[in-house]
């Protein structure tokens, strides 16, 4: 398995995981009983939603599993890049300097886009779920608020945004990245034994004691796992990879009230949904990255394209779904009077629109953020080296 193929598969997995998030939010909009967070569907009234919810096939719209996949993948690739050859310390410093602007610039842009969507369009639908109708109606919105939310609040304070709710992952992504950098520095310098294991146990203990929010704790543990994959991961057989991916997909479909997970719920109770989705991230990532066959499958052109624009898709899909998607549903429902037909038309059209807008976002914002963050990090590191040399000359 070549390094190039590994990188392609990592991007591709991220692309499909992002598509899972998009399907999850489409289901919450048009078919909320698939998740059944607010109550189960009666079989007689919603037979298809009831069947899918009760089945073990919910993985394809499991946004929570997708998020844990993101975290494991981010940690894995950051670890591989940081430790790929010599001069690890300087590379880690460079990566650390550029991480915040790399994430912040697109996140900030997405909040401004969301603010424009909220300010310019007031689109609701009595036929749709409270989840989508509540978007943009739970606070006071302003351009300054959008900037504050996307640049500061989601990364360093609340970790949540009323402008773009998906940004709850940004705080975990940023802090988790710095945890990985510290672990890589430890491996290259002090090499304190069992540091990752200690961090895992400490994080789990703080979560169980109620001192660390579950999303944050499980996110950090996903980063620990991705780091260990980058250090110790090795190729596995096709049989083992199939066992892992089938198990991972099964766990990704877990819901607390689903009969397909009743025996797990017996032991885990209301933690079933969160913990099963958490574990699924490790199993799915390991199965694909460390098996040659699955790695090749997930290195195709479509998958690579989806991976390239995945961050953009993740950031822009909510404003598009809440405006274009709802507007199109209302128009289709008014014209046909058939809910399912209107929902399908809106869903397919929204997916196409999301990827179309994401291409523009990737080209003009996301890729520019990469360039700016790289230049910023190199400039700061260069100034530090210049200052350090000047201090050395002065001390002689």
XYZ file of C-alpha atoms in Angstrom:
396
model
C 0.000 0.000 0.000
C 1.671 3.238 -1.092
C 1.639 6.465 0.908
C -0.187 8.162 -1.955
C -2.975 5.573 -1.903
C -3.277 5.915 1.854
C -3.749 9.652 1.582
C -6.323 9.229 -1.175
C -8.310 6.766 0.901
C -8.199 9.044 3.942
C -9.643 11.903 1.906
C -12.219 9.583 0.358
C -13.424 8.249 3.697
C -13.791 11.840 4.846
C -15.858 12.563 1.737
C -18.276 9.701 2.339
C -18.494 10.536 6.037
C -19.457 14.092 5.114
C -22.137 12.694 2.802
C -23.462 10.749 5.812
C -23.772 14.048 7.709
C -25.671 15.562 4.784
C -28.057 12.579 4.653
C -28.479 12.771 8.428
C -29.617 16.381 8.226
C -31.860 15.650 5.261
C -33.490 12.878 7.290
C -33.959 15.191 10.281
C -35.638 17.663 7.918
C -37.923 15.394 5.922
C -38.016 12.037 7.738
C -37.277 12.706 11.436
C -38.613 9.334 12.565
C -35.561 7.681 11.009
C -33.587 8.999 13.976
C -36.619 9.148 16.285
C -34.872 11.464 18.730
C -38.222 13.036 19.626
C -40.403 9.932 19.552
C -40.844 6.753 17.536
C -42.981 6.415 14.421
C -46.066 4.232 14.501
C -45.756 1.386 12.002
C -49.219 1.962 10.561
C -48.624 5.665 9.937
C -44.935 5.685 8.906
C -44.070 2.090 7.956
C -40.862 2.792 5.991
C -39.381 5.122 8.598
C -40.372 2.690 11.332
C -38.766 -0.252 9.524
C -35.478 1.574 8.821
C -35.273 2.862 12.386
C -35.807 -0.616 13.795
C -33.334 -2.175 11.339
C -29.509 -2.240 11.570
C -29.233 -0.200 8.349
C -29.173 3.303 9.813
C -25.461 3.731 9.175
C -25.948 5.541 5.870
C -27.480 8.560 7.633
C -25.440 8.386 10.836
C -24.047 11.881 11.209
C -22.712 11.136 14.698
C -20.633 8.208 13.480
C -19.368 10.398 10.634
C -18.119 13.009 13.098
C -16.104 10.425 15.024
C -14.717 9.184 11.701
C -13.604 12.774 11.013
C -11.767 12.962 14.323
C -9.984 9.617 13.927
C -8.962 10.474 10.355
C -7.705 13.944 11.300
C -5.584 12.537 14.080
C -4.230 9.751 11.893
C -3.142 12.005 9.037
C -1.718 14.681 11.371
C 0.348 12.009 13.077
C 1.657 10.577 9.799
C 2.613 14.029 8.512
C 4.238 15.138 11.779
C 6.376 12.000 12.113
C 7.142 11.280 8.476
C 10.888 12.051 8.692
C 13.462 14.026 10.667
C 13.127 17.543 12.091
C 9.872 16.578 13.798
C 9.853 19.416 16.332
C 10.001 22.198 13.748
C 7.360 20.513 11.598
C 5.026 20.187 14.580
C 5.516 23.867 15.446
C 4.708 24.794 11.849
C 1.602 22.595 11.856
C 0.498 24.064 15.165
C 0.873 27.653 13.957
C -1.267 27.125 10.893
C -3.990 24.956 12.429
C -6.229 27.684 13.840
C -6.285 29.952 10.748
C -6.712 26.865 8.562
C -9.935 25.966 10.396
C -11.066 29.456 11.357
C -11.166 31.151 7.945
C -13.645 28.672 6.376
C -15.676 28.468 9.606
C -15.938 32.257 9.751
C -16.953 32.414 6.090
C -19.656 29.794 6.700
C -21.109 31.864 9.562
C -21.259 34.953 7.345
C -22.986 32.922 4.626
C -25.422 31.606 7.224
C -26.093 35.139 8.482
C -26.937 36.273 4.943
C -29.258 33.290 4.522
C -31.009 34.045 7.811
C -31.241 37.785 7.087
C -32.448 37.525 3.490
C -34.778 34.526 3.653
C -37.548 33.654 6.086
C -38.588 30.232 4.880
C -40.507 27.775 7.022
C -42.841 24.899 6.326
C -45.563 23.542 8.627
C -45.134 20.131 6.995
C -41.480 19.840 8.027
C -39.792 19.079 11.328
C -39.261 21.530 14.159
C -35.540 20.841 13.757
C -35.268 22.620 10.400
C -37.956 25.216 11.151
C -36.047 26.240 14.263
C -32.863 27.011 12.335
C -32.277 30.757 12.265
C -35.073 31.434 14.766
C -33.357 30.923 18.099
C -31.468 34.154 18.726
C -30.448 37.620 17.596
C -28.303 37.610 14.487
C -25.840 40.166 13.137
C -22.742 40.327 10.962
C -20.611 41.061 14.040
C -22.202 38.131 15.836
C -21.413 35.867 12.884
C -17.763 36.949 12.927
C -17.508 36.425 16.679
C -19.204 33.043 16.450
C -17.058 31.724 13.594
C -13.724 33.129 14.773
C -13.869 32.944 18.570
C -16.870 31.290 20.188
C -16.855 27.936 18.413
C -13.112 27.451 18.944
C -12.387 28.818 22.406
C -15.619 29.367 24.343
C -19.017 27.663 24.017
C -18.025 25.473 21.092
C -21.441 26.034 19.514
C -22.917 28.331 16.897
C -26.516 29.388 16.282
C -25.385 30.554 12.837
C -23.996 27.207 11.709
C -24.765 24.391 14.187
C -22.308 21.934 12.606
C -19.440 24.048 13.979
C -19.762 22.308 17.352
C -16.981 20.028 16.078
C -14.460 22.862 15.587
C -13.423 23.156 19.237
C -12.800 19.423 19.411
C -10.954 19.495 16.093
C -8.655 22.334 17.189
C -7.924 21.078 20.703
C -7.636 17.484 19.490
C -5.084 18.574 16.873
C -2.914 20.215 19.540
C -3.158 17.092 21.668
C -1.793 15.096 18.725
C 1.028 17.613 18.232
C 1.999 17.255 21.910
C 1.945 13.469 21.645
C 4.153 13.647 18.538
C 6.585 16.002 20.313
C 6.713 13.619 23.255
C 7.533 10.733 20.935
C 10.319 12.742 19.285
C 11.827 14.178 22.479
C 10.987 13.043 26.021
C 9.331 9.795 24.912
C 7.368 9.446 28.160
C 5.964 5.887 28.135
C 2.215 5.173 28.168
C 1.363 8.877 27.860
C -1.471 8.211 25.406
C -2.947 5.518 27.630
C -2.786 7.817 30.632
C -4.484 10.607 28.646
C -7.220 8.204 27.544
C -7.916 7.033 31.100
C -7.845 10.589 32.463
C -10.274 11.809 29.802
C -12.637 8.884 30.392
C -12.517 9.453 34.158
C -13.283 13.163 33.830
C -16.220 12.324 31.574
C -17.615 9.744 34.003
C -17.249 12.228 36.883
C -19.195 14.803 34.905
C -16.227 17.174 34.694
C -15.851 16.892 30.933
C -18.699 17.058 28.438
C -19.237 13.691 26.645
C -18.870 15.099 23.117
C -15.565 16.738 24.038
C -14.273 13.678 25.904
C -15.201 11.170 23.197
C -13.784 13.514 20.571
C -10.455 13.662 22.399
C -10.421 9.873 22.731
C -11.009 9.614 18.983
C -7.881 11.716 18.495
C -5.907 9.434 20.827
C -7.041 6.456 18.757
C -6.127 8.093 15.453
C -2.680 8.884 16.849
C -2.168 5.250 17.852
C -3.315 4.146 14.386
C -0.657 6.416 12.881
C 2.041 4.943 15.129
C 1.160 1.275 15.391
C -1.379 0.562 12.625
C -0.468 -2.266 10.252
C -2.037 -4.053 7.300
C -4.798 -6.558 7.972
C -6.352 -9.352 5.948
C -9.472 -8.939 3.862
C -11.436 -11.234 6.176
C -10.555 -9.202 9.247
C -11.214 -5.904 7.462
C -14.676 -7.118 6.413
C -15.457 -8.141 9.985
C -14.355 -4.716 11.208
C -16.244 -2.692 8.620
C -19.463 -4.709 8.967
C -19.239 -4.361 12.749
C -18.500 -0.663 12.395
C -21.423 -0.054 10.052
C -23.732 -1.997 12.356
C -22.699 0.103 15.364
C -22.994 3.289 13.301
C -26.703 2.617 12.870
C -27.397 2.412 16.605
C -30.277 4.288 18.216
C -31.405 3.900 21.807
C -34.946 2.902 20.838
C -34.135 0.612 17.898
C -35.021 -3.059 18.426
C -31.906 -4.130 16.469
C -29.811 -2.758 19.318
C -32.002 -3.851 22.233
C -29.412 -6.258 23.618
C -26.746 -3.513 23.583
C -29.193 -1.096 25.169
C -29.740 -3.638 27.947
C -26.102 -3.106 29.005
C -25.447 0.502 27.971
C -28.874 2.075 28.419
C -29.152 5.574 27.021
C -25.405 5.590 26.285
C -26.025 3.117 23.443
C -26.339 5.703 20.679
C -23.290 7.759 21.609
C -20.911 4.921 22.502
C -21.807 2.705 19.540
C -21.273 5.574 17.111
C -18.012 6.417 18.875
C -16.670 2.870 18.523
C -17.836 2.649 14.911
C -15.444 5.437 13.927
C -12.405 3.384 14.945
C -13.600 0.185 13.276
C -14.544 1.768 9.940
C -11.352 3.800 9.633
C -9.035 0.919 10.533
C -10.813 -1.521 8.229
C -10.409 0.717 5.184
C -7.004 2.304 5.726
C -5.146 -0.869 6.631
C -6.515 -3.244 4.012
C -5.230 -3.035 0.442
C -8.512 -4.067 -1.187
C -10.777 -1.638 0.650
C -8.100 1.027 0.339
C -8.196 0.752 -3.452
C -11.994 0.823 -3.505
C -11.971 4.066 -1.523
C -9.365 5.672 -3.776
C -11.610 6.094 -6.830
C -12.152 9.425 -8.569
C -15.629 10.063 -7.194
C -14.522 9.325 -3.647
C -11.423 11.499 -4.010
C -13.538 14.393 -5.331
C -15.967 14.034 -2.439
C -13.034 14.078 -0.041
C -11.524 17.183 -1.603
C -14.673 19.251 -1.092
C -15.818 17.518 2.112
C -14.931 20.348 4.496
C -16.707 22.814 2.223
C -19.776 20.560 2.010
C -19.787 20.229 5.779
C -19.691 23.992 6.275
C -22.218 25.196 3.682
C -24.920 22.535 3.632
C -27.046 23.861 6.515
C -27.655 27.353 5.073
C -28.495 25.782 1.705
C -30.795 23.124 3.140
C -32.678 25.641 5.297
C -33.301 28.038 2.397
C -33.093 26.403 -1.026
C -34.150 22.988 0.243
C -37.176 24.168 2.218
C -38.260 26.606 -0.523
C -38.112 23.840 -3.141
C -40.020 21.455 -0.893
C -42.776 24.027 -0.361
C -43.057 24.624 -4.110
C -43.084 20.906 -4.967
C -45.587 20.089 -2.214
C -47.889 22.897 -3.331
C -47.727 21.674 -6.934
C -48.169 17.939 -6.246
C -49.712 17.614 -2.796
C -47.538 14.514 -2.297
C -45.177 14.797 0.676
C -42.758 12.017 -0.297
C -42.401 13.260 -3.876
C -41.729 16.819 -2.686
C -39.211 15.548 -0.109
C -37.341 13.449 -2.679
C -37.241 16.284 -5.221
C -35.963 18.692 -2.593
C -33.400 16.227 -1.200
C -31.856 15.357 -4.569
C -31.837 18.991 -5.696
C -30.352 20.124 -2.375
C -27.529 17.566 -2.623
C -26.673 18.796 -6.122
C -26.804 22.437 -5.007
C -24.646 21.748 -1.944
C -21.872 20.188 -4.029
C -22.126 22.934 -6.650
C -21.748 25.683 -4.030
C -19.053 23.669 -2.257
C -16.893 23.673 -5.374
C -16.974 27.475 -5.360
C -16.400 27.588 -1.587
C -13.453 25.203 -1.889
C -11.825 27.177 -4.693
C -12.283 30.672 -3.273
C -12.302 30.135 0.500
C -11.088 26.723 1.670
C -8.057 26.482 -0.615
C -7.232 30.133 0.095
C -7.364 29.351 3.818
C -4.753 26.645 3.283
C -2.478 29.091 1.449
C -2.912 31.870 4.017
C -2.379 29.570 6.995
C 0.789 28.107 5.433
C 2.211 31.565 4.736
C 1.308 32.766 8.215
C 2.984 29.796 9.890
C 6.148 30.093 7.800
C 6.331 33.833 8.457
C 5.981 33.448 12.227
C 8.473 30.572 12.344
C 10.881 32.546 10.134
C 10.640 35.582 12.425
C 11.273 33.347 15.414
C 14.427 31.920 13.806
C 15.631 35.435 12.956
C 15.009 36.599 16.520
C 16.719 33.524 17.962
C 19.818 34.058 15.815
C 19.953 37.727 16.822
C 19.787 36.767 20.495
C 22.588 34.244 20.026
C 24.823 36.894 18.396
C 24.040 39.330 21.220
C 24.941 36.803 23.888
C 28.417 36.172 22.449
